[in-house]
Short mmCIF file of C-alpha atoms in Angstrom, two decimals:
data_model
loop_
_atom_site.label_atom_id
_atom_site.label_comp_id
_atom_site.label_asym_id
_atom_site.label_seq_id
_atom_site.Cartn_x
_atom_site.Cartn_y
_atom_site.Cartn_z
CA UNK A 1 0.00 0.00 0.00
CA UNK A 2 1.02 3.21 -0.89
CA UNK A 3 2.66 5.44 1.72
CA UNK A 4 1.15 9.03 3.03
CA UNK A 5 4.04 11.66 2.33
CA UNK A 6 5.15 14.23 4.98
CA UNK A 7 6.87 17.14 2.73
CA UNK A 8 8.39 20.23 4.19
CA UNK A 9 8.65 22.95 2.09
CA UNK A 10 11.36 25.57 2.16
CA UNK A 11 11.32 29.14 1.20
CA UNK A 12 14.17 29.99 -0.84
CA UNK A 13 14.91 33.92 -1.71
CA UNK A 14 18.26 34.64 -3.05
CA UNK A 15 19.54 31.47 -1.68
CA UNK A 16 18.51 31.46 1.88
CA UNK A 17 15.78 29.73 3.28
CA UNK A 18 13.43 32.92 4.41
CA UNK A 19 11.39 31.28 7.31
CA UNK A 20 13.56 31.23 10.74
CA UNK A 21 15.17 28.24 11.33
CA UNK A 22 16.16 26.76 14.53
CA UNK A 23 17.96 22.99 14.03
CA UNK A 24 20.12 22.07 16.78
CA UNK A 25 23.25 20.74 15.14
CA UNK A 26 23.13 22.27 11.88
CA UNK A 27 25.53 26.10 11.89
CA UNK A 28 24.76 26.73 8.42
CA UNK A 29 21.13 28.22 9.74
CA UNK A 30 19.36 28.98 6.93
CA UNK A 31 20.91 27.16 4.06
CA UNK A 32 18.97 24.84 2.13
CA UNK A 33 20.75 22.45 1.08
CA UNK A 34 21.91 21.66 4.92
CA UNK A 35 18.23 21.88 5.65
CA UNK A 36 16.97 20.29 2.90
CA UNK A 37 19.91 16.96 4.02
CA UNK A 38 18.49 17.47 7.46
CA UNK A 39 15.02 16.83 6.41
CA UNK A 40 16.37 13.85 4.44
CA UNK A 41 18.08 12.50 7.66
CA UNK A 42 14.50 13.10 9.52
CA UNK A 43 13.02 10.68 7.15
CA UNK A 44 11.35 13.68 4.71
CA UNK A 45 9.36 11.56 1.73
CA UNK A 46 9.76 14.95 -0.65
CA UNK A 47 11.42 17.95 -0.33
CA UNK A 48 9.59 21.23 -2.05
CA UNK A 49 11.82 24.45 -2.61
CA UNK A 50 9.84 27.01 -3.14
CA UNK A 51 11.60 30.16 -4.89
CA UNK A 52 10.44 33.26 -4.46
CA UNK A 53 13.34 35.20 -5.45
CA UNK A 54 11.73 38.43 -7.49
CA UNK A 55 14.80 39.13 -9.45
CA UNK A 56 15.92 37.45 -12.86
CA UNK A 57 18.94 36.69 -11.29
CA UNK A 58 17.93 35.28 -8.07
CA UNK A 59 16.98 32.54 -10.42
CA UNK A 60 20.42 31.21 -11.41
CA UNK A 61 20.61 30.64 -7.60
CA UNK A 62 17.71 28.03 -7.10
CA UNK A 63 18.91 26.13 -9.55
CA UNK A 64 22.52 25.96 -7.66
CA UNK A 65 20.74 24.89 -4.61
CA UNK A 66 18.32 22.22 -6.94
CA UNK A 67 21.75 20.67 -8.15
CA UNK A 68 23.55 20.72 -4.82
CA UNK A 69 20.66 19.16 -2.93
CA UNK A 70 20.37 16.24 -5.70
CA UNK A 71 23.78 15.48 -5.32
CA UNK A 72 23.72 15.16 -1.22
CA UNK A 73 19.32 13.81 -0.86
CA UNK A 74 18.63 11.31 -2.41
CA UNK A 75 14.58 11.41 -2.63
CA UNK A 76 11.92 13.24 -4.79
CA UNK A 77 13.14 17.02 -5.03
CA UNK A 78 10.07 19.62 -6.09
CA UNK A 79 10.71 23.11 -7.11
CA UNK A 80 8.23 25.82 -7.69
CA UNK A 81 7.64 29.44 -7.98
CA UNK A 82 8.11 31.57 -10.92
CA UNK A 83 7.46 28.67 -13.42
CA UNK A 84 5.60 29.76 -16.11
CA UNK A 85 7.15 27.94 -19.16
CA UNK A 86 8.16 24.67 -20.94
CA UNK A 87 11.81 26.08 -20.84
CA UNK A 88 11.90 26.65 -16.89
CA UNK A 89 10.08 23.08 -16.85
CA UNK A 90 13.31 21.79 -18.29
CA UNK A 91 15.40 24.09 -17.08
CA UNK A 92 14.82 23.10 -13.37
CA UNK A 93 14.22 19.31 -14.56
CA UNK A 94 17.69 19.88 -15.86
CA UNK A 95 18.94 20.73 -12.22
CA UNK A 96 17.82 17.78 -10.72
CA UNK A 97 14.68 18.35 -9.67
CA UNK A 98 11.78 15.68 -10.22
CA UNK A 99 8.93 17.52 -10.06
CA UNK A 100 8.14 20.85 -10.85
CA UNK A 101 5.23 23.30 -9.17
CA UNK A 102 3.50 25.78 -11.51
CA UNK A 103 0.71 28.02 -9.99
CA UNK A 104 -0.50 31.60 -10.90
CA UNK A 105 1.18 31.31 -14.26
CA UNK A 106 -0.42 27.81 -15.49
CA UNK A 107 -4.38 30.04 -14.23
CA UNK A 108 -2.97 33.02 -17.00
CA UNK A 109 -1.54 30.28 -19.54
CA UNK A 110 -3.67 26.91 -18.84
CA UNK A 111 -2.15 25.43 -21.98
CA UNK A 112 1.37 25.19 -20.20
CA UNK A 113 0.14 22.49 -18.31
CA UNK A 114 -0.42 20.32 -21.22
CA UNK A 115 2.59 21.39 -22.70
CA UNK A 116 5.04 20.46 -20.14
CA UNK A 117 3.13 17.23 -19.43
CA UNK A 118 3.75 16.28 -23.00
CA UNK A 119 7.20 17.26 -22.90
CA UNK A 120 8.18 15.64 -19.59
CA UNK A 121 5.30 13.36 -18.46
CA UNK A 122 3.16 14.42 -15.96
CA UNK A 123 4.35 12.75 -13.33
CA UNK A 124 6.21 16.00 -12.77
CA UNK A 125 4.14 18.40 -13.56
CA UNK A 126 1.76 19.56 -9.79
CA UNK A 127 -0.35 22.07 -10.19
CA UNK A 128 -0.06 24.67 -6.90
CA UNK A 129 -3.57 26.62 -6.03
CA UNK A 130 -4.12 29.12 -3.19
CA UNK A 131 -7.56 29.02 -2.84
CA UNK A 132 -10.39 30.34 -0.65
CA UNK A 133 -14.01 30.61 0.47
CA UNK A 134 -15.73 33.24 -2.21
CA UNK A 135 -19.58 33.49 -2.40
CA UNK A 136 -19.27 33.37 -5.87
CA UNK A 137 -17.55 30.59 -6.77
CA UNK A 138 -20.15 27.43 -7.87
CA UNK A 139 -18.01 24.87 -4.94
CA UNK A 140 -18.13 27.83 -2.33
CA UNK A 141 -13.85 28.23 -3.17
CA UNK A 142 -12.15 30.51 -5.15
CA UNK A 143 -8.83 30.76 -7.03
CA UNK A 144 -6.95 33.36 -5.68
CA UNK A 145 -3.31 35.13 -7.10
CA UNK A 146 -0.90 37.21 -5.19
CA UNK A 147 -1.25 35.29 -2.03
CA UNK A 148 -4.72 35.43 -1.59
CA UNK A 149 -4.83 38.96 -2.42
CA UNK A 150 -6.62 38.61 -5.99
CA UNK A 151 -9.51 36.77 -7.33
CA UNK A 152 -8.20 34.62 -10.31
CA UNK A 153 -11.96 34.56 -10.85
CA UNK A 154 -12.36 31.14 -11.43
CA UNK A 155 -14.12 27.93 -9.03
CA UNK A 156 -11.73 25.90 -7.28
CA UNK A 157 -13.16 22.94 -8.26
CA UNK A 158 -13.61 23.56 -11.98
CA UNK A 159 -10.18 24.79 -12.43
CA UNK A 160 -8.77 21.33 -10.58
CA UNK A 161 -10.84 19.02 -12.65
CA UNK A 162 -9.17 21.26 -15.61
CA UNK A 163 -6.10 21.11 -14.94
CA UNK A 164 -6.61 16.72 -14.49
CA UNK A 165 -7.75 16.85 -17.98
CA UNK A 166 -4.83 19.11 -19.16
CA UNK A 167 -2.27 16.65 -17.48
CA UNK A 168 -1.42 17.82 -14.20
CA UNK A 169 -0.04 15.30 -12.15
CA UNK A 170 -0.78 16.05 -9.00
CA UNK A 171 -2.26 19.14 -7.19
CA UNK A 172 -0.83 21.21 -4.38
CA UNK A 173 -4.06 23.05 -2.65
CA UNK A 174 -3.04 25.59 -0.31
CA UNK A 175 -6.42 27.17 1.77
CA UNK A 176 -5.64 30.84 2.17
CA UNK A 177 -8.28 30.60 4.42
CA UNK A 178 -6.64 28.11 6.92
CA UNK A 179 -2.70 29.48 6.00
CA UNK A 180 -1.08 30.98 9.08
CA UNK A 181 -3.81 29.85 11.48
CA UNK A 182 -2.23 27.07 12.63
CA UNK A 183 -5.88 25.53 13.26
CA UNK A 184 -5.61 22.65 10.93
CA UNK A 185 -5.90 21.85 7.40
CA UNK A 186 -8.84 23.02 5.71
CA UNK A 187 -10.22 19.43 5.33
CA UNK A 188 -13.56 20.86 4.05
CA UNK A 189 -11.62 22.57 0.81
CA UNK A 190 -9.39 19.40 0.39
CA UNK A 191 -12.28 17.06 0.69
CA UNK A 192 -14.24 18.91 -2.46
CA UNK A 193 -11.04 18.57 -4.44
CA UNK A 194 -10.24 15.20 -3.58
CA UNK A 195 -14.03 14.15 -4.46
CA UNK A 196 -13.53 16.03 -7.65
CA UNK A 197 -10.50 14.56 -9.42
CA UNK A 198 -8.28 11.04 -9.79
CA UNK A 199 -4.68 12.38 -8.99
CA UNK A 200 -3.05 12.68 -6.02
CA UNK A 201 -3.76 15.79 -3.97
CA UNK A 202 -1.32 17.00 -1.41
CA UNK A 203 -2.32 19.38 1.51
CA UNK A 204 -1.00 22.37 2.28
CA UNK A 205 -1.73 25.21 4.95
CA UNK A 206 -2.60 25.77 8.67
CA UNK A 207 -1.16 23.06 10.37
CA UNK A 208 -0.39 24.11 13.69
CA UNK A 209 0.29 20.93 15.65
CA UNK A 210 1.04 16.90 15.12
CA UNK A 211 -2.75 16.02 15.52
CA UNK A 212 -3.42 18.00 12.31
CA UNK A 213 -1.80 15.57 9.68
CA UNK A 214 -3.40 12.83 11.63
CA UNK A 215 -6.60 14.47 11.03
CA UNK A 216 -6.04 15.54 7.49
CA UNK A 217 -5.09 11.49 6.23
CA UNK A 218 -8.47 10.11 8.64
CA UNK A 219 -10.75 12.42 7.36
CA UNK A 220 -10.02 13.21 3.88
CA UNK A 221 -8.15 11.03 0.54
CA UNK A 222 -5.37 13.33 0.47
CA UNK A 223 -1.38 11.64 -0.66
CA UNK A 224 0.70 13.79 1.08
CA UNK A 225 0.65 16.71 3.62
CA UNK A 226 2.97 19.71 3.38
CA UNK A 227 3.80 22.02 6.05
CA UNK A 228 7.14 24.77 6.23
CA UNK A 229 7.23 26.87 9.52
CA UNK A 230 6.42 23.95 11.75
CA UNK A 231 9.33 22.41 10.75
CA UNK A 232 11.41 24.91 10.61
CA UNK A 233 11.14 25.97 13.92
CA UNK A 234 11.80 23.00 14.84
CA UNK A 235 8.74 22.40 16.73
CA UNK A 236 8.01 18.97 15.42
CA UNK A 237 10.38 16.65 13.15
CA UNK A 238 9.11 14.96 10.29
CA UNK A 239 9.98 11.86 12.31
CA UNK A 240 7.58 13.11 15.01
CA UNK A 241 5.10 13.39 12.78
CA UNK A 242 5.68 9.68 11.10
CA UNK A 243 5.51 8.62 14.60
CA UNK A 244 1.49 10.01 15.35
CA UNK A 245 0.92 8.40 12.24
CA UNK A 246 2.17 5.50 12.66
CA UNK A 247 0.46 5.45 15.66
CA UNK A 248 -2.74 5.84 13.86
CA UNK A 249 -2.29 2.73 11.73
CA UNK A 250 -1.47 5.33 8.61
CA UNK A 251 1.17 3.99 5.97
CA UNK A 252 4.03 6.14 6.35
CA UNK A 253 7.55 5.24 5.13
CA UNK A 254 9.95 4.17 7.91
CA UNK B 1 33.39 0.81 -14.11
CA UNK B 2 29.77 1.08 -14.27
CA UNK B 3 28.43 2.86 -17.38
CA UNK B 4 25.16 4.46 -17.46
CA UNK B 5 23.59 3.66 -21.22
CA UNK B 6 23.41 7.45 -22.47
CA UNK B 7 20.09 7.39 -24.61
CA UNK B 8 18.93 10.60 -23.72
CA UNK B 9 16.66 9.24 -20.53
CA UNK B 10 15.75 12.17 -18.02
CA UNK B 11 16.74 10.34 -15.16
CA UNK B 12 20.24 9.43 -16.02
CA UNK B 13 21.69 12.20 -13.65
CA UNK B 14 19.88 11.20 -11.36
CA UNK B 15 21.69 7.82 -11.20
CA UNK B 16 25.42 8.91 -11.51
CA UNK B 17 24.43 11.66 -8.83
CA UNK B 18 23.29 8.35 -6.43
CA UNK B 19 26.22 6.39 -7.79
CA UNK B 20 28.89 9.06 -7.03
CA UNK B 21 27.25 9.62 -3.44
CA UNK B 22 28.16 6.23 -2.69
CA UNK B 23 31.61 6.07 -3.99
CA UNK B 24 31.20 4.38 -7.29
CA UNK B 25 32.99 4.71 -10.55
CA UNK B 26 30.58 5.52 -13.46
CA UNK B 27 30.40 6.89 -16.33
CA UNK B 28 27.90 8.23 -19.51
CA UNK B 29 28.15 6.14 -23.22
CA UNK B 30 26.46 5.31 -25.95
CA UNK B 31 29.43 3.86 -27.74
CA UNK B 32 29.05 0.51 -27.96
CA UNK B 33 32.69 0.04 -27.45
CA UNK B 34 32.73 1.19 -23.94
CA UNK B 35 29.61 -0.64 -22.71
CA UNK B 36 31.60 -3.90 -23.88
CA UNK B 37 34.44 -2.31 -21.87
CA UNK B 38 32.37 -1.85 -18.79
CA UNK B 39 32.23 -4.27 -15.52
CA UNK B 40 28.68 -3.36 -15.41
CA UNK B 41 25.66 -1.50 -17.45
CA UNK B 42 22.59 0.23 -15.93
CA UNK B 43 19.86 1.37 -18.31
CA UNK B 44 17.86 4.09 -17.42
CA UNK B 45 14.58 5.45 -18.70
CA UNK B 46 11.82 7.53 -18.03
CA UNK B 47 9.15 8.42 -20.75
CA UNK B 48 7.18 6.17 -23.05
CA UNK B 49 8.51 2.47 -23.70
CA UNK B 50 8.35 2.55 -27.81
CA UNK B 51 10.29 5.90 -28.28
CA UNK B 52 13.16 4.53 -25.69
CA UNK B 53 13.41 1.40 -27.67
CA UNK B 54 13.81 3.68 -30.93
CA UNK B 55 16.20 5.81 -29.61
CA UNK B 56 18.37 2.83 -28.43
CA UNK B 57 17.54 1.44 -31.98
CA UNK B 58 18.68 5.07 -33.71
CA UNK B 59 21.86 4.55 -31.73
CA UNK B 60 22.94 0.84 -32.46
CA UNK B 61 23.20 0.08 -29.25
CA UNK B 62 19.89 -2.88 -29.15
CA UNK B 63 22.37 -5.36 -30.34
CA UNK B 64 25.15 -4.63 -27.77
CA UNK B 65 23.12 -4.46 -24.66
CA UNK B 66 21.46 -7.87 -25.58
CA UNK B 67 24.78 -9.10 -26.21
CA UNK B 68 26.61 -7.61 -23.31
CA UNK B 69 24.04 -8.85 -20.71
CA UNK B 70 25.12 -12.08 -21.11
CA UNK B 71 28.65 -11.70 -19.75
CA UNK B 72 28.28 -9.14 -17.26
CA UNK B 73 25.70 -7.35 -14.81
CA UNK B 74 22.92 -5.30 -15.93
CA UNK B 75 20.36 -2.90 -14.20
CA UNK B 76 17.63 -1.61 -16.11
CA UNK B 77 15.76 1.36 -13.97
CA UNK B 78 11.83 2.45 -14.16
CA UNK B 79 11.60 2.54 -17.95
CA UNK B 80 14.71 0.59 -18.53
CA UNK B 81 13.27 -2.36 -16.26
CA UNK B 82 10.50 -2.29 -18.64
CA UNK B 83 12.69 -2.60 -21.87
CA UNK B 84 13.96 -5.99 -20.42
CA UNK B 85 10.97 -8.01 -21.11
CA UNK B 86 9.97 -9.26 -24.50
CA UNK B 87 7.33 -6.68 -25.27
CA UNK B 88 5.24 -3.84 -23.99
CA UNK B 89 1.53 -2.56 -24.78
CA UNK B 90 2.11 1.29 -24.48
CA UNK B 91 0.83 2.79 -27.38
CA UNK B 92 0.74 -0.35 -28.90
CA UNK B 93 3.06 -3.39 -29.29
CA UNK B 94 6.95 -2.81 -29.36
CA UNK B 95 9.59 -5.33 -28.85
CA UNK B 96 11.70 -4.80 -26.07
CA UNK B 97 15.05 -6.48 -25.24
CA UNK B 98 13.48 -9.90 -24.35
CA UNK B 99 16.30 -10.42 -21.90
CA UNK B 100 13.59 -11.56 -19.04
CA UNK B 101 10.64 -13.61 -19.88
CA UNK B 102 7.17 -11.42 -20.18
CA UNK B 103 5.24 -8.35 -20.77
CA UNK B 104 4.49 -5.10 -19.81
CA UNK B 105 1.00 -3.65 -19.57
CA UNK B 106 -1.22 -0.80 -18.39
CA UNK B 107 -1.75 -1.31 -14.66
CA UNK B 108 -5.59 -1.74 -13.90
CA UNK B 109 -5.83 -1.65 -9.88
CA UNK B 110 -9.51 -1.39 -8.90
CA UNK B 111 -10.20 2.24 -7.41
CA UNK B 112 -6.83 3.16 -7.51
CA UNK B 113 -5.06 6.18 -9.39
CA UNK B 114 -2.89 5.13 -11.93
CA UNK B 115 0.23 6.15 -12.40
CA UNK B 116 1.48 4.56 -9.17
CA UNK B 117 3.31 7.41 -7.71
CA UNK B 118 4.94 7.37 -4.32
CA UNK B 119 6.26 5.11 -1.70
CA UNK B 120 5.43 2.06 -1.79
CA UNK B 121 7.20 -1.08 0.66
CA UNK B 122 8.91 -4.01 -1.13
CA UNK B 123 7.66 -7.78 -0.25
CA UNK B 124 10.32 -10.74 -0.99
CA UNK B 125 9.32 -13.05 -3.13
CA UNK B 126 11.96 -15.19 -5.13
CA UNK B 127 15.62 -14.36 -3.92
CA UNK B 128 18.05 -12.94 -6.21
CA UNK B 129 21.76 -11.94 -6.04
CA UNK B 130 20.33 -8.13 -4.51
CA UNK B 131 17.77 -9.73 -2.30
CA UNK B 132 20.38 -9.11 0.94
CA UNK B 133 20.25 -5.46 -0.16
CA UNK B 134 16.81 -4.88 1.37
CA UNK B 135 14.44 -6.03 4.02
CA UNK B 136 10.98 -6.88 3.24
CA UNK B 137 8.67 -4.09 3.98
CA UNK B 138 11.21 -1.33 3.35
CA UNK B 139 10.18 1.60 1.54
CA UNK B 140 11.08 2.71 -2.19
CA UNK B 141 9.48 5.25 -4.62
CA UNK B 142 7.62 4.24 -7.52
CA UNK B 143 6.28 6.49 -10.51
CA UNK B 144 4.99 4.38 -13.06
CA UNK B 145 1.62 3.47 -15.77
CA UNK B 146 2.40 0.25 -16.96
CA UNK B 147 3.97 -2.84 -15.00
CA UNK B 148 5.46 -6.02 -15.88
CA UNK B 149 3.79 -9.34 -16.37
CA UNK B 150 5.98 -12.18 -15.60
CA UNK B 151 6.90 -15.24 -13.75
CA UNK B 152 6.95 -15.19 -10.08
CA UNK B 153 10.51 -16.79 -10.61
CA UNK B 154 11.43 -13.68 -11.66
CA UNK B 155 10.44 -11.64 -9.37
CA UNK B 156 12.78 -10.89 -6.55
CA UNK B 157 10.10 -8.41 -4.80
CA UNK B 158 6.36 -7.25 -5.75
CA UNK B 159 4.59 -3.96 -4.17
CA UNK B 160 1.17 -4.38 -3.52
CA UNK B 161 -0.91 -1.40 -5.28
CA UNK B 162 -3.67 -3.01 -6.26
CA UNK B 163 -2.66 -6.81 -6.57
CA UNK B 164 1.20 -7.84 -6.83
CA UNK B 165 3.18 -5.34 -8.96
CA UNK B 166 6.98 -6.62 -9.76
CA UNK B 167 9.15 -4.02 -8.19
CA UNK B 168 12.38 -5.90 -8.39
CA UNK B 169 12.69 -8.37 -11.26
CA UNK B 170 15.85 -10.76 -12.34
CA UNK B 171 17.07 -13.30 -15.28
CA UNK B 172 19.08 -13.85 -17.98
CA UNK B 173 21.00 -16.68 -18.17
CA UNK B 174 23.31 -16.16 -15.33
CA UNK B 175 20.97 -14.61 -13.49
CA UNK B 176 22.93 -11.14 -13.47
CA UNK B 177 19.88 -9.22 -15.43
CA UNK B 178 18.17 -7.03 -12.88
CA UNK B 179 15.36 -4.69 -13.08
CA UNK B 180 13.81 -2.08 -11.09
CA UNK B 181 10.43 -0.84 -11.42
CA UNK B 182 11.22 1.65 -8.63
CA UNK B 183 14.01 4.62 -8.91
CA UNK B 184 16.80 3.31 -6.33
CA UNK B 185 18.51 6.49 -7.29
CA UNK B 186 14.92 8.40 -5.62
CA UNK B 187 14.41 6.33 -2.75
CA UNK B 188 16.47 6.95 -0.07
CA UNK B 189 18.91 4.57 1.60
CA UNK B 190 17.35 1.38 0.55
CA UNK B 191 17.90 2.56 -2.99
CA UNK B 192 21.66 3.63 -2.17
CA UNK B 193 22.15 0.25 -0.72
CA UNK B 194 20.71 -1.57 -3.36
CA UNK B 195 22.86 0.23 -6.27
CA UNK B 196 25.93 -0.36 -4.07
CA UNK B 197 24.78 -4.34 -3.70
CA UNK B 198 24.36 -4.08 -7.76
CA UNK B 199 27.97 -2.53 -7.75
CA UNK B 200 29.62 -4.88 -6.10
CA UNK B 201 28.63 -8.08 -7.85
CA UNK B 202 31.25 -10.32 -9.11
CA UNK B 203 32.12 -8.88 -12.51
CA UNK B 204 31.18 -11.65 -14.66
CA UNK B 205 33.91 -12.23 -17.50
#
């Protein structure tokens, strides 16, 4: 039976991971490749870098860090932000990394979706959404860009079940509603994606504590659960949380 | 020195990055010379089964690998596991190497998502020269459509997605033709330790 992933994300900008960091053991605070290794060591199933470098050149950089890390970790290695073409598909495929996150860019230009699949397979092609509760969207959730800040003006829902059809792989649903909270996943939004589409759909936002990925496998389909500041802080290890779920008689990889 | 058949598969960096990690020689070829050279050969692959086989084909290098895996150890890896068997159904029929006995074909698991994708734990089944490699239950990461269809005496370990997928598969005549359904090179230490067991096999002359 198929394992449930636990995948920490890190924020790269310029290099550094942006969320604090406090890892007993490791001096290099705030590298990602030594974090990234840690997680490895921790038992990570996945490790998502998540660039948000605004500059051109900041760019060059990520991909330094995606070819270090694949030389030192030895598991799947995710990178998004920024993506918005075939060419940075293969240009971060050509890095080292396995899969490849596209979000905001893929609502602007659906078609990339289906191009990159085509080019690379879709195994590596997830499709990120930050979405949220919006009256007018036909599910009740909205795709939002900019963090939440804009209304991509399309239903949550509808543009998942697109993006299936289009090739995505896999789909990365971040709840701006439930982001930062720390109250839990937003198991009602996962649940009406899950129900909607036949790839694997990994949860991201508002965990706060271990009982939340417990909660987020038991009560909805979702492959994987992906949480940053919790682990960065080193509040919980990704070992801690195989543990609960373990615990819970969930599949997780030793 | 192990050399990684260069046929343009994505995940061929992948494999010298794992193979360097863990202290062993390799290198890139498609010259058929230097895979006759070579102790060992790993084939790599990830994409659709009939454009790999045409893109060993466009190279020569069919002939050689067939010929090669009879006098020394061979790893074929996701894709390149596939190409080992005698013929696959992806977008219709195309020969493969026929170097172990069987097929490959669409995976069907009831209610299940196909691809398989993720971590899924090995289960012994016939033992093979790599069986000390791993314990059964371990963890290793699969991403794959289509699966083999073969002999249980060829299969050294199944996943179970479904029903009994092959995960680790052997033949050949001297038994030294191994194939992994998985990516060792993706799956943590059980895949490091299982390249290094593949590494250090006798070099058969």
């Amino acid at each position: 039976m198929l394992a449930k992933r636990i995948i920490p994300c890190l924020d790269v900008r310029d290099g550094k991971v942006v969320k604090g960091v406090k890892f007993k053991g490791i001096k290099e605070v705030g590298e990602p490749v030594a974090l990234a290794e840690e997680y490895n060591r921790q038992g990570a199933d996945e490790i998502v870098f998540y660039d948000i470098t605004a500059s051109h050149e900041g760019r060059g950089v990520i991909l330094d860090v995606v070819r270090e890390t694949a030389r030192k970790v030895f598991v799947p290695l995710s990178v998004g932000g920024g993506i918005g073409s075939v060419e940075d598909f293969r240009e971060v495929l050509r890095a080292g990394a396995d899969k490849v996150s596209v979000n905001s860019q893929a609502v602007k230009n659906p078609a990339v979706i289906r191009e990159a699949a085509d080019v690379f397979g879709s195994q590596c092609v997830v499709l990120g959404i930050d979405a949220k509760r919006f009256g007018n969207g036909k599910s009740g959730f909205a795709v939002t860009l900019n963090g939440g800040r804009t209304d991509a003006g399309l239903d949550l829902v509808e543009w998942a079940r697109k993006a299936e059809k289009l090739g995505a792989g896999e789909i990365c649903l971040n709840s701006i509603d439930a982001d930062g909270t720390r109250g839990g996943f937003d198991i009602e939004m996962l649940d009406a994606v899950c129900a909607a589409v036949n790839i694997p759909v990994i949860a991201s936002g508002g965990c706060g504590k271990l009982e939340h990925f417990g909660e987020v496998f038991e009560k909805t389909k979702v492959s994987a659960a992906l949480a940053a500041s919790l682990f960065h802080y080193g509040e919980l290890t990704v070992g801690d949380v195989k543990k609960s779920l373990r615990d819970r008689n969930i599949p997780v990889r030793d | 020195m192990i050399v990684i058949i260069d046929y343009g598969a994505g995940n061929m960096f992948s494999v010298r990055n794992a193979l360097e990690f863990i202290g062993v020689g390799c290198k890139f070829s498609d010259n058929p010379d230097e895979l006759r050279k070579a102790d060992k050969l790993i084939l790599p692959g990830v994409g659709a089964f009939p454009d790999a086989m045409k893109m060993l084909d466009g190279r020569g290098l069919t002939e050689v690998i067939k010929e090669q895996a009879r006098v020394k150890p061979l790893m074929g890896i996701c894709l390149g596991m596939q190409m080992l068997f005698d013929k696959s159904f992806e977008f219709g029929e195309t020969d493969g190497l026929g170097l172990i006995k069987g097929t490959v074909e669409l995976m069907n698991p009831a209610d299940l998502v196909v691809p398989h994708m993720g971590w899924n734990a090995l289960e012994k089944e016939t033992p093979c020269a790599l069986s000390e490699s791993f314990r059964d239950g371990e963890y290793v990461y699969f991403v794959h459509s289509y699966a083999a269809v073969c002999s249980t005496a060829n299969v050294a370990a199944y996943s179970d997605y479904g029903g009994k997928i092959p995960a680790l598969v052997f033949g050949g005549e001297r038994e030294s033709v191994f194939g992994c359904q998985f990516h060792p090179e993706k799956s943590g230490g059980v895949g490091l330790s299982m390249l290094k067991a593949f590494a250090e096999l006798p070099v058969v002359a």
